[in-house]
PDB file of C-alpha atoms and ligand atoms in Angstrom:
ATOM      1  CA  UNK A   1      -1.480 -12.049 -19.830  1.00 60.00           C
ATOM      2  CA  UNK A   2      -1.278 -10.025 -16.634  1.00 78.00           C
ATOM      3  CA  UNK A   3      -3.093 -11.630 -13.734  1.00 91.00           C
ATOM      4  CA  UNK A   4      -4.620  -9.615 -10.958  1.00 97.00           C
ATOM      5  CA  UNK A   5      -6.782 -10.333  -7.951  1.00 97.00           C
ATOM      6  CA  UNK A   6     -10.384  -9.568  -8.779  1.00 97.00           C
ATOM      7  CA  UNK A   7     -12.628  -8.808  -5.812  1.00 97.00           C
ATOM      8  CA  UNK A   8     -15.528  -6.430  -5.090  1.00 97.00           C
ATOM      9  CA  UNK A   9     -13.100  -3.661  -4.097  1.00 98.00           C
ATOM     10  CA  UNK A  10     -10.975  -3.654  -7.228  1.00 98.00           C
ATOM     11  CA  UNK A  11     -11.064  -0.241  -8.922  1.00 98.00           C
ATOM     12  CA  UNK A  12     -11.973  -1.080 -12.545  1.00 98.00           C
ATOM     13  CA  UNK A  13      -9.542  -0.202 -15.315  1.00 98.00           C
ATOM     14  CA  UNK A  14     -12.000   1.698 -17.515  1.00 97.00           C
ATOM     15  CA  UNK A  15     -11.403   5.092 -15.882  1.00 97.00           C
ATOM     16  CA  UNK A  16     -15.030   5.443 -14.818  1.00 98.00           C
ATOM     17  CA  UNK A  17     -14.839   4.473 -11.155  1.00 98.00           C
ATOM     18  CA  UNK A  18     -17.070   6.544  -8.887  1.00 98.00           C
ATOM     19  CA  UNK A  19     -15.624   7.210  -5.470  1.00 98.00           C
ATOM     20  CA  UNK A  20     -19.018   8.283  -4.092  1.00 98.00           C
ATOM     21  CA  UNK A  21     -20.305   4.754  -4.723  1.00 98.00           C
ATOM     22  CA  UNK A  22     -17.443   3.030  -2.923  1.00 98.00           C
ATOM     23  CA  UNK A  23     -18.616   1.666   0.454  1.00 98.00           C
ATOM     24  CA  UNK A  24     -16.959   2.680   3.714  1.00 98.00           C
ATOM     25  CA  UNK A  25     -18.675  -0.058   5.715  1.00 98.00           C
ATOM     26  CA  UNK A  26     -18.526  -3.864   5.342  1.00 97.00           C
ATOM     27  CA  UNK A  27     -21.171  -5.870   3.511  1.00 95.00           C
ATOM     28  CA  UNK A  28     -23.740  -7.644   5.636  1.00 91.00           C
ATOM     29  CA  UNK A  29     -22.230 -11.114   5.197  1.00 88.00           C
ATOM     30  CA  UNK A  30     -23.099 -12.476   8.622  1.00 87.00           C
ATOM     31  CA  UNK A  31     -19.482 -12.314   9.829  1.00 89.00           C
ATOM     32  CA  UNK A  32     -18.959 -10.493  13.106  1.00 90.00           C
ATOM     33  CA  UNK A  33     -15.795  -8.851  14.415  1.00 91.00           C
ATOM     34  CA  UNK A  34     -14.799 -12.035  16.262  1.00 93.00           C
ATOM     35  CA  UNK A  35     -15.053 -14.237  13.219  1.00 95.00           C
ATOM     36  CA  UNK A  36     -13.086 -11.771  11.141  1.00 96.00           C
ATOM     37  CA  UNK A  37     -10.329 -11.566  13.729  1.00 96.00           C
ATOM     38  CA  UNK A  38     -10.096 -15.353  13.790  1.00 96.00           C
ATOM     39  CA  UNK A  39      -9.919 -15.515  10.001  1.00 97.00           C
ATOM     40  CA  UNK A  40      -7.246 -12.831   9.944  1.00 97.00           C
ATOM     41  CA  UNK A  41      -5.002 -15.057  12.078  1.00 97.00           C
ATOM     42  CA  UNK A  42      -5.268 -17.811   9.497  1.00 98.00           C
ATOM     43  CA  UNK A  43      -4.608 -15.511   6.542  1.00 98.00           C
ATOM     44  CA  UNK A  44      -1.597 -13.961   8.315  1.00 97.00           C
ATOM     45  CA  UNK A  45      -0.162 -17.485   8.602  1.00 97.00           C
ATOM     46  CA  UNK A  46      -0.750 -18.106   4.896  1.00 98.00           C
ATOM     47  CA  UNK A  47       0.995 -14.862   3.976  1.00 98.00           C
ATOM     48  CA  UNK A  48       3.933 -15.902   6.144  1.00 97.00           C
ATOM     49  CA  UNK A  49       4.218 -19.239   4.358  1.00 97.00           C
ATOM     50  CA  UNK A  50       4.018 -17.692   0.875  1.00 97.00           C
ATOM     51  CA  UNK A  51       6.512 -15.028   1.882  1.00 97.00           C
ATOM     52  CA  UNK A  52       9.073 -17.693   2.839  1.00 97.00           C
ATOM     53  CA  UNK A  53       8.763 -19.116  -0.643  1.00 97.00           C
ATOM     54  CA  UNK A  54       9.087 -15.722  -2.293  1.00 98.00           C
ATOM     55  CA  UNK A  55      12.226 -15.076  -0.251  1.00 97.00           C
ATOM     56  CA  UNK A  56      13.748 -18.441  -1.109  1.00 96.00           C
ATOM     57  CA  UNK A  57      12.898 -18.037  -4.797  1.00 97.00           C
ATOM     58  CA  UNK A  58      14.593 -14.615  -4.733  1.00 97.00           C
ATOM     59  CA  UNK A  59      13.428 -13.464  -8.167  1.00 97.00           C
ATOM     60  CA  UNK A  60      10.380 -11.336  -7.586  1.00 98.00           C
ATOM     61  CA  UNK A  61       9.296  -8.689  -5.116  1.00 98.00           C
ATOM     62  CA  UNK A  62       5.965  -7.375  -3.912  1.00 98.00           C
ATOM     63  CA  UNK A  63       5.199  -3.689  -3.412  1.00 98.00           C
ATOM     64  CA  UNK A  64       2.209  -2.730  -1.273  1.00 98.00           C
ATOM     65  CA  UNK A  65       1.108   0.886  -1.379  1.00 99.00           C
ATOM     66  CA  UNK A  66      -1.150   2.315   1.326  1.00 98.00           C
ATOM     67  CA  UNK A  67      -2.910   5.647   0.930  1.00 98.00           C
ATOM     68  CA  UNK A  68      -5.685   7.164   3.013  1.00 98.00           C
ATOM     69  CA  UNK A  69      -7.010  10.151   4.874  1.00 98.00           C
ATOM     70  CA  UNK A  70      -5.684  10.569   8.428  1.00 96.00           C
ATOM     71  CA  UNK A  71      -6.893   8.046  11.007  1.00 96.00           C
ATOM     72  CA  UNK A  72      -8.171   5.637   8.349  1.00 97.00           C
ATOM     73  CA  UNK A  73      -5.982   2.913   9.855  1.00 97.00           C
ATOM     74  CA  UNK A  74      -2.855   2.665   7.691  1.00 97.00           C
ATOM     75  CA  UNK A  75      -0.448   2.017  10.541  1.00 97.00           C
ATOM     76  CA  UNK A  76      -2.586  -0.484  12.402  1.00 97.00           C
ATOM     77  CA  UNK A  77      -3.478  -2.353   9.215  1.00 98.00           C
ATOM     78  CA  UNK A  78       0.182  -2.698   8.287  1.00 98.00           C
ATOM     79  CA  UNK A  79       0.927  -3.931  11.800  1.00 97.00           C
ATOM     80  CA  UNK A  80      -1.927  -6.435  11.812  1.00 98.00           C
ATOM     81  CA  UNK A  81      -1.421  -7.870   8.334  1.00 97.00           C
ATOM     82  CA  UNK A  82       2.349  -8.350   8.490  1.00 96.00           C
ATOM     83  CA  UNK A  83       2.785  -9.626  12.053  1.00 93.00           C
ATOM     84  CA  UNK A  84       3.834 -13.029  10.755  1.00 89.00           C
ATOM     85  CA  UNK A  85       6.305 -11.859   8.157  1.00 93.00           C
ATOM     86  CA  UNK A  86      10.042 -12.345   8.598  1.00 93.00           C
ATOM     87  CA  UNK A  87      11.406  -8.844   9.380  1.00 93.00           C
ATOM     88  CA  UNK A  88      14.550  -9.590   7.369  1.00 93.00           C
ATOM     89  CA  UNK A  89      12.474  -9.870   4.203  1.00 94.00           C
ATOM     90  CA  UNK A  90      10.262  -6.912   4.832  1.00 93.00           C
ATOM     91  CA  UNK A  91      10.632  -3.139   4.810  1.00 96.00           C
ATOM     92  CA  UNK A  92       8.099  -0.424   5.646  1.00 97.00           C
ATOM     93  CA  UNK A  93       8.779   3.090   4.380  1.00 98.00           C
ATOM     94  CA  UNK A  94       6.744   6.127   5.435  1.00 98.00           C
ATOM     95  CA  UNK A  95       6.752   9.220   3.274  1.00 98.00           C
ATOM     96  CA  UNK A  96       6.078  12.606   4.849  1.00 97.00           C
ATOM     97  CA  UNK A  97       6.787  16.126   3.605  1.00 97.00           C
ATOM     98  CA  UNK A  98       9.791  15.823   1.292  1.00 97.00           C
ATOM     99  CA  UNK A  99      13.194  16.983   2.515  1.00 97.00           C
ATOM    100  CA  UNK A 100      15.275  19.538   0.688  1.00 96.00           C
ATOM    101  CA  UNK A 101      17.488  16.755  -0.684  1.00 97.00           C
ATOM    102  CA  UNK A 102      14.421  14.921  -1.966  1.00 97.00           C
ATOM    103  CA  UNK A 103      13.133  18.083  -3.620  1.00 96.00           C
ATOM    104  CA  UNK A 104      16.394  18.258  -5.537  1.00 95.00           C
ATOM    105  CA  UNK A 105      15.251  15.237  -7.545  1.00 97.00           C
ATOM    106  CA  UNK A 106      12.275  14.214  -9.645  1.00 97.00           C
ATOM    107  CA  UNK A 107       9.206  13.157  -7.697  1.00 98.00           C
ATOM    108  CA  UNK A 108       9.775   9.417  -8.063  1.00 98.00           C
ATOM    109  CA  UNK A 109      13.325   9.459  -6.748  1.00 98.00           C
ATOM    110  CA  UNK A 110      12.740   9.167  -3.009  1.00 98.00           C
ATOM    111  CA  UNK A 111      10.393   6.212  -3.284  1.00 98.00           C
ATOM    112  CA  UNK A 112      12.507   4.484  -5.940  1.00 98.00           C
ATOM    113  CA  UNK A 113      15.310   4.251  -3.370  1.00 97.00           C
ATOM    114  CA  UNK A 114      13.023   2.302  -1.079  1.00 98.00           C
ATOM    115  CA  UNK A 115      11.684  -0.235  -3.576  1.00 98.00           C
ATOM    116  CA  UNK A 116      11.851  -3.841  -2.389  1.00 98.00           C
ATOM    117  CA  UNK A 117      14.707  -6.093  -3.398  1.00 97.00           C
ATOM    118  CA  UNK A 118      14.000  -9.427  -5.066  1.00 97.00           C
ATOM    119  CA  UNK A 119      12.412 -11.885  -2.687  1.00 97.00           C
ATOM    120  CA  UNK A 120      11.139  -9.154  -0.400  1.00 98.00           C
ATOM    121  CA  UNK A 121       8.062  -7.221   0.644  1.00 98.00           C
ATOM    122  CA  UNK A 122       8.113  -3.425   0.367  1.00 98.00           C
ATOM    123  CA  UNK A 123       5.370  -1.532   2.136  1.00 98.00           C
ATOM    124  CA  UNK A 124       4.798   2.144   1.362  1.00 98.00           C
ATOM    125  CA  UNK A 125       2.920   4.047   4.054  1.00 98.00           C
ATOM    126  CA  UNK A 126       2.040   6.966   1.741  1.00 98.00           C
ATOM    127  CA  UNK A 127       3.954   7.077  -1.513  1.00 98.00           C
ATOM    128  CA  UNK A 128       4.569   8.935  -4.771  1.00 98.00           C
ATOM    129  CA  UNK A 129       0.784   9.193  -4.939  1.00 98.00           C
ATOM    130  CA  UNK A 130       1.022  12.096  -2.485  1.00 98.00           C
ATOM    131  CA  UNK A 131       2.275  14.041  -5.495  1.00 98.00           C
ATOM    132  CA  UNK A 132      -1.172  13.832  -7.111  1.00 98.00           C
ATOM    133  CA  UNK A 133      -3.113  13.957  -3.824  1.00 98.00           C
ATOM    134  CA  UNK A 134      -1.891  16.345  -1.115  1.00 98.00           C
ATOM    135  CA  UNK A 135      -0.008  18.367  -3.725  1.00 98.00           C
ATOM    136  CA  UNK A 136      -3.066  18.542  -5.941  1.00 98.00           C
ATOM    137  CA  UNK A 137      -5.152  19.759  -3.003  1.00 98.00           C
ATOM    138  CA  UNK A 138      -2.427  22.297  -2.147  1.00 98.00           C
ATOM    139  CA  UNK A 139      -0.917  23.264  -5.515  1.00 98.00           C
ATOM    140  CA  UNK A 140       1.087  26.004  -3.800  1.00 97.00           C
ATOM    141  CA  UNK A 141       3.473  23.197  -2.713  1.00 97.00           C
ATOM    142  CA  UNK A 142       4.612  23.034  -6.321  1.00 97.00           C
ATOM    143  CA  UNK A 143       6.370  26.360  -5.871  1.00 96.00           C
ATOM    144  CA  UNK A 144       8.833  24.656  -3.546  1.00 95.00           C
ATOM    145  CA  UNK A 145       9.540  21.850  -6.006  1.00 96.00           C
ATOM    146  CA  UNK A 146      11.880  23.812  -8.282  1.00 95.00           C
ATOM    147  CA  UNK A 147      10.031  22.825 -11.436  1.00 96.00           C
ATOM    148  CA  UNK A 148      10.467  24.498 -14.817  1.00 93.00           C
ATOM    149  CA  UNK A 149       6.725  25.084 -15.013  1.00 94.00           C
ATOM    150  CA  UNK A 150       4.793  24.705 -11.760  1.00 94.00           C
ATOM    151  CA  UNK A 151       1.413  25.633 -13.266  1.00 96.00           C
ATOM    152  CA  UNK A 152      -1.106  23.129 -11.868  1.00 97.00           C
ATOM    153  CA  UNK A 153      -2.977  22.641 -15.147  1.00 97.00           C
ATOM    154  CA  UNK A 154      -4.974  19.556 -16.113  1.00 96.00           C
ATOM    155  CA  UNK A 155      -2.116  18.641 -18.383  1.00 97.00           C
ATOM    156  CA  UNK A 156       0.349  18.873 -15.507  1.00 98.00           C
ATOM    157  CA  UNK A 157      -1.589  16.318 -13.433  1.00 98.00           C
ATOM    158  CA  UNK A 158      -2.194  14.108 -16.463  1.00 98.00           C
ATOM    159  CA  UNK A 159       1.568  14.040 -17.045  1.00 98.00           C
ATOM    160  CA  UNK A 160       2.230  13.041 -13.439  1.00 98.00           C
ATOM    161  CA  UNK A 161      -0.291  10.208 -13.719  1.00 98.00           C
ATOM    162  CA  UNK A 162       1.416   9.108 -16.927  1.00 98.00           C
ATOM    163  CA  UNK A 163       4.799   9.087 -15.171  1.00 98.00           C
ATOM    164  CA  UNK A 164       3.326   6.949 -12.414  1.00 98.00           C
ATOM    165  CA  UNK A 165       1.785   4.478 -14.862  1.00 98.00           C
ATOM    166  CA  UNK A 166       5.040   4.211 -16.785  1.00 98.00           C
ATOM    167  CA  UNK A 167       7.020   3.697 -13.597  1.00 98.00           C
ATOM    168  CA  UNK A 168       4.693   0.985 -12.347  1.00 98.00           C
ATOM    169  CA  UNK A 169       4.661  -0.790 -15.696  1.00 98.00           C
ATOM    170  CA  UNK A 170       8.436  -0.824 -15.691  1.00 98.00           C
ATOM    171  CA  UNK A 171       8.514  -2.292 -12.186  1.00 98.00           C
ATOM    172  CA  UNK A 172       5.900  -4.908 -13.050  1.00 98.00           C
ATOM    173  CA  UNK A 173       7.825  -5.967 -16.155  1.00 97.00           C
ATOM    174  CA  UNK A 174      10.895  -6.400 -14.022  1.00 97.00           C
ATOM    175  CA  UNK A 175       9.421  -8.702 -11.425  1.00 97.00           C
ATOM    176  CA  UNK A 176       7.716  -6.463  -8.871  1.00 98.00           C
ATOM    177  CA  UNK A 177       4.120  -7.283  -8.157  1.00 98.00           C
ATOM    178  CA  UNK A 178       2.249  -4.107  -7.156  1.00 98.00           C
ATOM    179  CA  UNK A 179      -0.936  -3.843  -5.107  1.00 98.00           C
ATOM    180  CA  UNK A 180      -2.352  -0.519  -3.971  1.00 98.00           C
ATOM    181  CA  UNK A 181      -4.825   0.004  -1.161  1.00 99.00           C
ATOM    182  CA  UNK A 182      -6.931   3.054  -0.537  1.00 98.00           C
ATOM    183  CA  UNK A 183      -8.477   2.806   2.931  1.00 98.00           C
ATOM    184  CA  UNK A 184     -11.879   4.353   2.500  1.00 98.00           C
ATOM    185  CA  UNK A 185     -12.933   5.906   5.808  1.00 98.00           C
ATOM    186  CA  UNK A 186     -16.060   8.053   6.121  1.00 98.00           C
ATOM    187  CA  UNK A 187     -15.808  11.609   7.472  1.00 98.00           C
ATOM    188  CA  UNK A 188     -18.055  10.590  10.400  1.00 98.00           C
ATOM    189  CA  UNK A 189     -15.771   7.744  11.410  1.00 98.00           C
ATOM    190  CA  UNK A 190     -12.689   9.940  11.007  1.00 98.00           C
ATOM    191  CA  UNK A 191     -14.300  12.396  13.415  1.00 97.00           C
ATOM    192  CA  UNK A 192     -14.891   9.611  15.968  1.00 97.00           C
ATOM    193  CA  UNK A 193     -11.285   8.498  15.701  1.00 96.00           C
ATOM    194  CA  UNK A 194      -9.985  12.050  16.093  1.00 96.00           C
ATOM    195  CA  UNK A 195     -12.171  12.452  19.187  1.00 96.00           C
ATOM    196  CA  UNK A 196     -10.798   9.278  20.688  1.00 94.00           C
ATOM    197  CA  UNK A 197      -7.258  10.513  19.974  1.00 94.00           C
ATOM    198  CA  UNK A 198      -8.115  13.600  22.004  1.00 93.00           C
ATOM    199  CA  UNK A 199      -9.970  11.784  24.788  1.00 93.00           C
ATOM    200  CA  UNK A 200      -7.636   8.827  25.258  1.00 92.00           C
ATOM    201  CA  UNK A 201      -4.375   9.997  26.783  1.00 93.00           C
ATOM    202  CA  UNK A 202      -2.459   7.080  25.211  1.00 93.00           C
ATOM    203  CA  UNK A 203      -3.536   8.285  21.772  1.00 91.00           C
ATOM    204  CA  UNK A 204      -2.869  12.000  22.288  1.00 92.00           C
ATOM    205  CA  UNK A 205       0.499  11.788  20.558  1.00 91.00           C
ATOM    206  CA  UNK A 206      -1.210  10.704  17.354  1.00 89.00           C
ATOM    207  CA  UNK A 207      -3.239  13.832  16.982  1.00 90.00           C
ATOM    208  CA  UNK A 208      -1.954  16.907  15.273  1.00 90.00           C
ATOM    209  CA  UNK A 209      -3.737  20.137  14.546  1.00 91.00           C
ATOM    210  CA  UNK A 210      -2.840  19.799  10.860  1.00 93.00           C
ATOM    211  CA  UNK A 211      -5.022  16.662  10.684  1.00 93.00           C
ATOM    212  CA  UNK A 212      -7.989  18.900  11.437  1.00 95.00           C
ATOM    213  CA  UNK A 213      -6.906  21.400   8.800  1.00 96.00           C
ATOM    214  CA  UNK A 214      -6.687  18.674   6.140  1.00 97.00           C
ATOM    215  CA  UNK A 215     -10.121  17.391   7.145  1.00 97.00           C
ATOM    216  CA  UNK A 216     -11.416  20.780   6.008  1.00 98.00           C
ATOM    217  CA  UNK A 217     -10.295  19.883   2.472  1.00 98.00           C
ATOM    218  CA  UNK A 218     -12.232  16.594   2.429  1.00 98.00           C
ATOM    219  CA  UNK A 219     -14.042  17.275  -0.847  1.00 98.00           C
ATOM    220  CA  UNK A 220     -10.865  18.322  -2.621  1.00 98.00           C
ATOM    221  CA  UNK A 221      -9.124  15.181  -1.393  1.00 98.00           C
ATOM    222  CA  UNK A 222     -11.954  12.974  -2.601  1.00 98.00           C
ATOM    223  CA  UNK A 223     -11.760  14.607  -6.011  1.00 98.00           C
ATOM    224  CA  UNK A 224      -8.004  14.076  -6.133  1.00 98.00           C
ATOM    225  CA  UNK A 225      -8.370  10.435  -5.014  1.00 98.00           C
ATOM    226  CA  UNK A 226     -11.039   9.745  -7.596  1.00 98.00           C
ATOM    227  CA  UNK A 227      -8.930  11.150 -10.413  1.00 98.00           C
ATOM    228  CA  UNK A 228      -5.781   9.385  -9.250  1.00 98.00           C
ATOM    229  CA  UNK A 229      -7.377   5.973  -8.763  1.00 98.00           C
ATOM    230  CA  UNK A 230      -9.198   6.168 -12.083  1.00 98.00           C
ATOM    231  CA  UNK A 231      -6.046   7.079 -13.955  1.00 98.00           C
ATOM    232  CA  UNK A 232      -3.721   4.579 -12.304  1.00 98.00           C
ATOM    233  CA  UNK A 233      -5.689   1.395 -11.617  1.00 98.00           C
ATOM    234  CA  UNK A 234      -4.238  -1.040 -14.138  1.00 98.00           C
ATOM    235  CA  UNK A 235      -3.994  -4.835 -14.401  1.00 98.00           C
ATOM    236  CA  UNK A 236      -0.302  -4.677 -13.455  1.00 97.00           C
ATOM    237  CA  UNK A 237      -0.837  -2.230 -10.562  1.00 98.00           C
ATOM    238  CA  UNK A 238      -4.469  -2.417  -9.429  1.00 98.00           C
ATOM    239  CA  UNK A 239      -6.050  -0.233  -6.790  1.00 98.00           C
ATOM    240  CA  UNK A 240      -8.393  -1.649  -4.139  1.00 98.00           C
ATOM    241  CA  UNK A 241     -10.761   0.756  -2.374  1.00 98.00           C
ATOM    242  CA  UNK A 242     -11.328  -0.992   0.937  1.00 98.00           C
ATOM    243  CA  UNK A 243     -14.095  -0.022   3.385  1.00 98.00           C
ATOM    244  CA  UNK A 244     -12.222   1.269   6.439  1.00 98.00           C
ATOM    245  CA  UNK A 245     -14.893   2.169   8.993  1.00 98.00           C
ATOM    246  CA  UNK A 246     -14.666  -1.316  10.511  1.00 97.00           C
ATOM    247  CA  UNK A 247     -11.079  -2.231  11.341  1.00 97.00           C
ATOM    248  CA  UNK A 248     -11.374  -6.036  11.542  1.00 97.00           C
ATOM    249  CA  UNK A 249     -13.016  -6.044   8.113  1.00 98.00           C
ATOM    250  CA  UNK A 250     -10.405  -3.683   6.697  1.00 98.00           C
ATOM    251  CA  UNK A 251      -7.497  -5.768   7.964  1.00 98.00           C
ATOM    252  CA  UNK A 252      -8.961  -9.057   6.836  1.00 98.00           C
ATOM    253  CA  UNK A 253      -9.795  -7.781   3.346  1.00 98.00           C
ATOM    254  CA  UNK A 254      -6.332  -6.291   2.831  1.00 98.00           C
ATOM    255  CA  UNK A 255      -4.740  -9.514   4.090  1.00 98.00           C
ATOM    256  CA  UNK A 256      -6.890 -11.694   1.840  1.00 98.00           C
ATOM    257  CA  UNK A 257      -6.094  -9.595  -1.218  1.00 98.00           C
ATOM    258  CA  UNK A 258      -2.364  -9.883  -0.543  1.00 98.00           C
ATOM    259  CA  UNK A 259      -2.639 -13.599   0.162  1.00 98.00           C
ATOM    260  CA  UNK A 260      -4.525 -14.109  -3.127  1.00 98.00           C
ATOM    261  CA  UNK A 261      -1.928 -12.152  -5.106  1.00 98.00           C
ATOM    262  CA  UNK A 262       0.906 -14.177  -3.565  1.00 98.00           C
ATOM    263  CA  UNK A 263      -0.947 -17.402  -4.280  1.00 98.00           C
ATOM    264  CA  UNK A 264      -1.290 -16.342  -7.930  1.00 97.00           C
ATOM    265  CA  UNK A 265       2.439 -15.621  -8.055  1.00 97.00           C
ATOM    266  CA  UNK A 266       2.970 -19.150  -6.763  1.00 97.00           C
ATOM    267  CA  UNK A 267       6.547 -18.695  -5.544  1.00 97.00           C
ATOM    268  CA  UNK A 268       8.507 -21.937  -5.259  1.00 95.00           C
ATOM    269  CA  UNK A 269      11.364 -23.102  -3.098  1.00 95.00           C
ATOM    270  CA  UNK A 270      14.312 -23.544  -5.468  1.00 92.00           C
ATOM    271  CA  UNK A 271      14.929 -27.139  -6.507  1.00 90.00           C
ATOM    272  CA  UNK A 272      18.517 -28.192  -6.254  1.00 87.00           C
ATOM    273  CA  UNK A 273      20.264 -29.781  -9.226  1.00 89.00           C
ATOM    274  CA  UNK A 274      20.999 -33.497  -8.822  1.00 89.00           C
ATOM    275  CA  UNK A 275      24.717 -33.036  -8.107  1.00 90.00           C
ATOM    276  CA  UNK A 276      23.842 -30.546  -5.303  1.00 91.00           C
ATOM    277  CA  UNK A 277      21.378 -33.063  -3.868  1.00 91.00           C
ATOM    278  CA  UNK A 278      24.062 -35.740  -4.017  1.00 93.00           C
ATOM    279  CA  UNK A 279      26.429 -33.413  -2.177  1.00 93.00           C
ATOM    280  CA  UNK A 280      23.817 -32.801   0.553  1.00 93.00           C
ATOM    281  CA  UNK A 281      23.456 -36.576   0.911  1.00 92.00           C
ATOM    282  CA  UNK A 282      27.233 -36.947   1.393  1.00 94.00           C
ATOM    283  CA  UNK A 283      27.325 -34.108   3.942  1.00 95.00           C
ATOM    284  CA  UNK A 284      24.460 -35.757   5.789  1.00 94.00           C
ATOM    285  CA  UNK A 285      26.530 -38.909   5.991  1.00 93.00           C
ATOM    286  CA  UNK A 286      29.490 -37.003   7.436  1.00 94.00           C
ATOM    287  CA  UNK A 287      27.329 -35.258  10.042  1.00 94.00           C
ATOM    288  CA  UNK A 288      25.590 -38.400  11.250  1.00 93.00           C
ATOM    289  CA  UNK A 289      28.919 -40.312  11.589  1.00 89.00           C
ATOM    290  CA  UNK A 290      29.734 -37.996  14.534  1.00 71.00           C
ATOM    291  CA  UNK A 291      26.844 -39.459  16.568  1.00 69.00           C
TER     292      UNK A 291
HETATM  293  P1  LIG B   1       0.698   9.470  11.328  1.00 72.88           P
HETATM  294  O1  LIG B   1      -0.146   8.242  11.344  1.00 72.88           O
HETATM  295  O2  LIG B   1       1.877   9.388  12.224  1.00 72.88           O
HETATM  296  O3  LIG B   1      -0.098  10.733  11.451  1.00 72.88           O
HETATM  297  P2  LIG B   1       1.254  10.385   8.674  1.00 72.88           P
HETATM  298  O4  LIG B   1       1.645   9.594   7.463  1.00 72.88           O
HETATM  299  O5  LIG B   1      -0.055  11.072   8.648  1.00 72.88           O
HETATM  300  O6  LIG B   1       1.358   9.403   9.864  1.00 72.88           O
HETATM  301  P3  LIG B   1       2.361  12.898   9.375  1.00 72.88           P
HETATM  302  O7  LIG B   1       3.733  13.295   9.754  1.00 72.88           O
HETATM  303  O8  LIG B   1       1.233  13.166  10.281  1.00 72.88           O
HETATM  304  O9  LIG B   1       2.422  11.363   8.983  1.00 72.88           O
HETATM  305  O10 LIG B   1       1.990  13.572   8.002  1.00 72.88           O
HETATM  306  C1  LIG B   1       2.740  13.478   6.886  1.00 72.88           C
HETATM  307  C2  LIG B   1       2.201  14.514   5.943  1.00 72.88           C
HETATM  308  O11 LIG B   1       3.111  14.629   4.860  1.00 72.88           O
HETATM  309  C3  LIG B   1       0.858  14.152   5.359  1.00 72.88           C
HETATM  310  O12 LIG B   1      -0.046  15.188   5.553  1.00 72.88           O
HETATM  311  C4  LIG B   1       1.169  13.962   3.892  1.00 72.88           C
HETATM  312  O13 LIG B   1       0.104  14.343   3.061  1.00 72.88           O
HETATM  313  C5  LIG B   1       2.378  14.842   3.714  1.00 72.88           C
HETATM  314  N1  LIG B   1       3.164  14.473   2.533  1.00 72.88           N
HETATM  315  C6  LIG B   1       3.577  13.264   2.147  1.00 72.88           C
HETATM  316  N2  LIG B   1       4.207  13.309   0.960  1.00 72.88           N
HETATM  317  C7  LIG B   1       4.187  14.606   0.583  1.00 72.88           C
HETATM  318  C8  LIG B   1       4.668  15.293  -0.555  1.00 72.88           C
HETATM  319  N3  LIG B   1       5.295  14.651  -1.541  1.00 72.88           N
HETATM  320  N4  LIG B   1       4.484  16.618  -0.605  1.00 72.88           N
HETATM  321  C9  LIG B   1       3.856  17.275   0.391  1.00 72.88           C
HETATM  322  N5  LIG B   1       3.378  16.681   1.490  1.00 72.88           N
HETATM  323  C10 LIG B   1       3.534  15.364   1.591  1.00 72.88           C
HETATM  324 MG1  LIG B   2      -0.810  12.292  10.293  1.00 72.88          MG
END
């Protein structure tokens, strides 16, 4: 039986999830920003400990997919949640407009090359999901993809979703645990964050005019997200729609979900066979004789 982390933000597997009902703000649970920041520190430590075990075990990997509208907090969440993780066992990949080489291949090729090795964390800042999100909102991009039939029909998108489900099932069967996070920011909060990118000189570099253009397609994006999350939230690769208007809550909830998934995986330090243990004992003897 496939195990998955069940929490209030899990997108159910019945294909009926309603994006409009997904909250963008935290529940009123009496926890303030300070408390959440404090708890995040603890959870970050727990992730670090579990990650050491996963690395030592060296059999399974974990893939964490982050998708969101601009300024929802992908970068800062990744930074905050993985501060404790050994950089040698951890790789973040960001996916922007595909290069000409990437367009020479099927749409899963460029991300497949960046999948985590056994024992490691792979973080995708955007992913193959862009192919059913930004490309769905702008179907004219398909013309540049050198496809046999670039008609953006319902069947076309359904086939892409099917490819994604098949791909994820294959990865899951072969030892990669997959968790996917959609950071659910409200259009009002996005506007505030854009304004602060304009007003705060240290954030100016983060703002681009195209972010404003994409904001104009908000409704189309929400439609694309709803369809994509409905079609691809599965027990072996669940989606979590996390309220993103409050950053401490967002970071803590993402961190807790990852911690819970790792705890379910229960990675173990390898146990040495008795002859190896005996050998270590002999080596210990040799080393301590020097003293
Ligand atoms: P930042 O936080 O730096 O803004 P970003 O991920 O938004 O990070 P940008 O360079 O601003 O990076 O934007 C990348 C753009 O590339 C996004 O608008 C995204 O939708 C687009 N993109 C990603 N994958 C694809 C794809 N397969 N086809 C077309 N566009 C894509
Ligand atoms: Mg951007």
